[in-house]
Amino acid sequence: MSSVPHATAPSHTSSPETTASDNSHNAPVSGGPRPGEPGSVAPVGRLTPGVVGPSLPVPAGIERPEYVGQKTANEGQASDVYDAEGIAKIRAAGRIAAQAMQETAQHIAPGVTTAQLDRVAHEFLISHGAYPSCLGYREFPKSICTSINEVICHGIPDDTVLEDGDIINLDITAYLDGHHGDHNMTFLVGTVDEESRLLVERTHEAMMRGIRAVKPGREINVIGRSIESYAKRFGYGVVRDFIGHGVGLEFHSGLVIPHYDAAPAHNTLMVPGMVFTIEPMITLGTIQWDQWEDGWTVVTRDRKRTAQFEHTLVVTDDGADILTLP
């Protein structure tokens, strides 16, 4: 789950002109190649909030983070630098989050609701003795975030049905043995237009370039410089208001990881043992955003598509070690 520094095509017809049904959450795409073909473009989104069901239960024997049942979270107190034991615990939580991601991704298909995906991830996490970190974080009502198409981040799972041609981001964090492991990925749903497919592919590469920029002695801001310089090649927007963050004992520590070139600000030096997320949100258009009345769901103001990937990592003596691998 990204931190805030302050406070996934429509149903296709066989004709060259693609239309969307009245109840589709994508606007029609007029003219040009059909989705899936070279040069095909992403539809503009028109998502609306669905019906959010009850939160899923967690067995009493599973350890809960301190914020569960509270309106806020007690964060910004822990160090961002961990010893070998702490890193091992974050890696264990991150591994379960990544395995939950693999399991949940197998259920992504047209006709599936985001609430169904939430249930799959929830049941996987609790069956492995982990608490779903999103559940109850600042009163978030579900176990994972599901962000479709124009949703930048923090989408709440509900009865929204995935359509052929969507892209969807799953943000899954596991809390185990007092530590969080935070991970997200964007997936294609069915046959996806080339513009969206390339956005997803390049957003993953942007994250990996940010990870490769990590080295002890470098300033935090080199991460965002690497990400933004790559994204700008394609005319993409790089979201600024939602960021990477320190993670481990706390879901979100006070450490800020911008995904754009923030120099000379955010010049904290990376040191071995420092743990944080890199999770760029890349858009096809504007980086300006609106937030739904649910207080969580953030969408691009122009309703163009956006993708995101995230790993939790630790700074090593010569680079970075990813902690959210299955």
Short mmCIF file of C-alpha atoms in Angstrom, two decimals, residues 26-196:
data_model
loop_
_atom_site.label_atom_id
_atom_site.label_comp_id
_atom_site.label_asym_id
_atom_site.label_seq_id
_atom_site.Cartn_x
_atom_site.Cartn_y
_atom_site.Cartn_z
CA ASN A 26 -14.96 1.82 -19.97
CA ALA A 27 -15.93 4.45 -22.50
CA PRO A 28 -16.14 3.34 -26.16
CA VAL A 29 -12.99 3.28 -28.27
CA SER A 30 -13.71 4.68 -31.74
CA GLY A 31 -11.84 3.68 -34.90
CA GLY A 32 -8.31 2.37 -35.23
CA PRO A 33 -7.07 -1.17 -34.69
CA ARG A 34 -9.09 -3.51 -32.53
CA PRO A 35 -7.85 -4.19 -28.98
CA GLY A 36 -4.93 -6.59 -28.88
CA GLU A 37 -3.60 -5.47 -32.25
CA PRO A 38 -0.53 -3.25 -32.78
CA GLY A 39 -1.45 0.39 -32.31
CA SER A 40 -4.61 -0.29 -30.30
CA VAL A 41 -5.31 2.28 -27.61
CA ALA A 42 -6.63 2.23 -24.08
CA PRO A 43 -10.22 3.29 -23.43
CA VAL A 44 -10.93 6.12 -21.02
CA GLY A 45 -12.36 4.83 -17.77
CA ARG A 46 -15.71 5.53 -16.19
CA LEU A 47 -15.53 3.47 -13.03
CA THR A 48 -18.03 4.12 -10.27
CA PRO A 49 -18.03 2.76 -6.73
CA GLY A 50 -19.50 -0.70 -6.27
CA VAL A 51 -21.06 -2.28 -3.22
CA VAL A 52 -18.51 -3.11 -0.52
CA GLY A 53 -19.36 -6.20 1.50
CA PRO A 54 -18.47 -6.92 5.12
CA SER A 55 -14.86 -7.28 6.20
CA LEU A 56 -13.69 -10.88 6.28
CA PRO A 57 -12.95 -12.49 9.67
CA VAL A 58 -9.45 -13.29 10.94
CA PRO A 59 -8.94 -16.13 13.45
CA ALA A 60 -8.30 -14.93 16.98
CA GLY A 61 -4.96 -16.72 17.14
CA ILE A 62 -3.38 -14.60 14.38
CA GLU A 63 -1.34 -11.65 15.66
CA ARG A 64 -2.79 -8.26 14.71
CA PRO A 65 -0.93 -4.99 14.08
CA GLU A 66 -1.42 -2.29 16.72
CA TYR A 67 -3.69 -0.19 14.49
CA VAL A 68 -6.46 -2.77 14.13
CA GLY A 69 -9.60 -1.37 15.76
CA GLN A 70 -8.12 2.13 15.82
CA LYS A 71 -8.94 5.09 13.56
CA THR A 72 -5.26 5.85 12.99
CA ALA A 73 -1.88 4.13 13.26
CA ASN A 74 1.05 4.75 15.56
CA GLU A 75 3.81 5.14 12.98
CA GLY A 76 7.09 6.97 12.50
CA GLN A 77 8.64 5.63 15.69
CA ALA A 78 10.70 2.65 14.47
CA SER A 79 14.11 2.75 12.81
CA ASP A 80 14.27 2.11 9.04
CA VAL A 81 17.51 0.13 9.49
CA TYR A 82 17.24 -3.53 10.51
CA ASP A 83 19.62 -6.20 11.72
CA ALA A 84 19.77 -9.70 10.21
CA GLU A 85 16.96 -11.00 12.42
CA GLY A 86 14.63 -8.16 11.49
CA ILE A 87 15.40 -8.52 7.79
CA ALA A 88 14.66 -12.25 7.98
CA LYS A 89 11.26 -11.51 9.55
CA ILE A 90 10.37 -8.95 6.86
CA ARG A 91 11.49 -11.44 4.20
CA ALA A 92 9.23 -14.12 5.71
CA ALA A 93 6.24 -11.75 5.62
CA GLY A 94 7.17 -10.60 2.12
CA ARG A 95 7.39 -14.18 0.88
CA ILE A 96 3.85 -14.92 2.05
CA ALA A 97 2.59 -11.70 0.43
CA ALA A 98 4.25 -12.71 -2.85
CA GLN A 99 2.82 -16.23 -2.65
CA ALA A 100 -0.64 -14.77 -1.97
CA MET A 101 -0.11 -12.62 -5.07
CA GLN A 102 0.63 -15.70 -7.17
CA GLU A 103 -2.44 -17.51 -5.86
CA THR A 104 -4.79 -14.56 -6.32
CA ALA A 105 -3.51 -13.76 -9.82
CA GLN A 106 -4.64 -17.20 -10.98
CA HIS A 107 -8.24 -16.09 -10.37
CA ILE A 108 -8.06 -12.90 -12.47
CA ALA A 109 -10.43 -13.23 -15.43
CA PRO A 110 -13.35 -11.40 -17.05
CA GLY A 111 -16.47 -11.89 -14.94
CA VAL A 112 -14.67 -12.11 -11.60
CA THR A 113 -15.36 -9.45 -8.99
CA THR A 114 -12.68 -7.65 -7.02
CA ALA A 115 -14.38 -8.89 -3.84
CA GLN A 116 -13.72 -12.46 -4.99
CA LEU A 117 -10.04 -11.64 -5.43
CA ASP A 118 -9.96 -10.12 -1.96
CA ARG A 119 -11.38 -13.34 -0.50
CA VAL A 120 -8.76 -15.50 -2.26
CA ALA A 121 -5.90 -13.38 -0.93
CA HIS A 122 -7.45 -13.14 2.54
CA GLU A 123 -7.89 -16.90 2.88
CA PHE A 124 -4.36 -17.56 1.63
CA LEU A 125 -2.84 -15.14 4.13
CA ILE A 126 -4.71 -16.37 7.18
CA SER A 127 -4.11 -20.01 6.21
CA HIS A 128 -0.38 -19.22 6.44
CA GLY A 129 -0.73 -17.55 9.84
CA ALA A 130 -0.39 -14.01 8.48
CA TYR A 131 -2.65 -11.01 9.05
CA PRO A 132 -3.73 -8.99 5.95
CA SER A 133 -2.05 -5.67 6.76
CA CYS A 134 -4.58 -3.55 4.83
CA LEU A 135 -7.51 -4.85 6.89
CA GLY A 136 -8.33 -2.21 9.47
CA TYR A 137 -5.43 0.09 8.54
CA ARG A 138 -6.88 3.56 9.15
CA GLU A 139 -10.27 1.83 8.88
CA PHE A 140 -9.65 0.35 5.41
CA PRO A 141 -12.39 -2.30 5.18
CA LYS A 142 -10.78 -5.01 3.04
CA SER A 143 -7.72 -7.27 3.07
CA ILE A 144 -6.07 -6.07 -0.17
CA CYS A 145 -6.32 -3.12 -2.57
CA THR A 146 -7.71 -3.77 -6.07
CA SER A 147 -7.11 -0.86 -8.46
CA ILE A 148 -8.64 -1.12 -11.93
CA ASN A 149 -7.69 0.93 -15.01
CA GLU A 150 -7.80 4.62 -13.99
CA VAL A 151 -7.46 3.87 -10.26
CA ILE A 152 -3.98 4.99 -9.22
CA CYS A 153 -4.05 3.21 -5.86
CA HIS A 154 -6.11 2.14 -2.84
CA GLY A 155 -9.10 0.70 -4.68
CA ILE A 156 -11.50 -1.06 -2.30
CA PRO A 157 -12.61 -4.57 -3.36
CA ASP A 158 -16.35 -4.62 -4.08
CA ASP A 159 -18.86 -6.13 -6.51
CA THR A 160 -17.23 -4.52 -9.58
CA VAL A 161 -16.90 -7.17 -12.30
CA LEU A 162 -13.66 -7.37 -14.30
CA GLU A 163 -14.09 -6.84 -18.05
CA ASP A 164 -12.09 -8.24 -20.93
CA GLY A 165 -9.36 -5.67 -21.65
CA ASP A 166 -9.03 -4.27 -18.12
CA ILE A 167 -5.80 -3.95 -16.21
CA ILE A 168 -5.86 -4.48 -12.45
CA ASN A 169 -3.36 -3.85 -9.68
CA LEU A 170 -3.35 -6.08 -6.60
CA ASP A 171 -1.67 -4.61 -3.52
CA ILE A 172 -1.07 -7.31 -0.89
CA THR A 173 0.76 -6.87 2.41
CA ALA A 174 1.29 -9.60 4.98
CA TYR A 175 1.89 -9.07 8.70
CA LEU A 176 3.77 -11.92 10.32
CA ASP A 177 5.77 -12.13 13.55
CA GLY A 178 5.46 -8.40 14.11
CA HIS A 179 6.67 -7.34 10.65
CA HIS A 180 5.06 -6.27 7.36
CA GLY A 181 6.04 -7.30 3.80
CA ASP A 182 4.44 -5.03 1.14
CA HIS A 183 4.01 -6.03 -2.53
CA ASN A 184 1.91 -5.12 -5.56
CA MET A 185 1.64 -6.05 -9.24
CA THR A 186 -0.50 -5.03 -12.23
CA PHE A 187 -2.11 -7.73 -14.38
CA LEU A 188 -3.83 -7.89 -17.77
CA VAL A 189 -7.43 -9.13 -17.93
CA GLY A 190 -8.15 -11.06 -21.13
CA THR A 191 -7.21 -9.36 -24.41
CA VAL A 192 -5.72 -5.94 -23.65
CA ASP A 193 -4.94 -3.09 -26.04
CA GLU A 194 -1.29 -2.48 -26.88
CA GLU A 195 -1.13 0.92 -25.21
CA SER A 196 -2.18 -0.59 -21.87
#
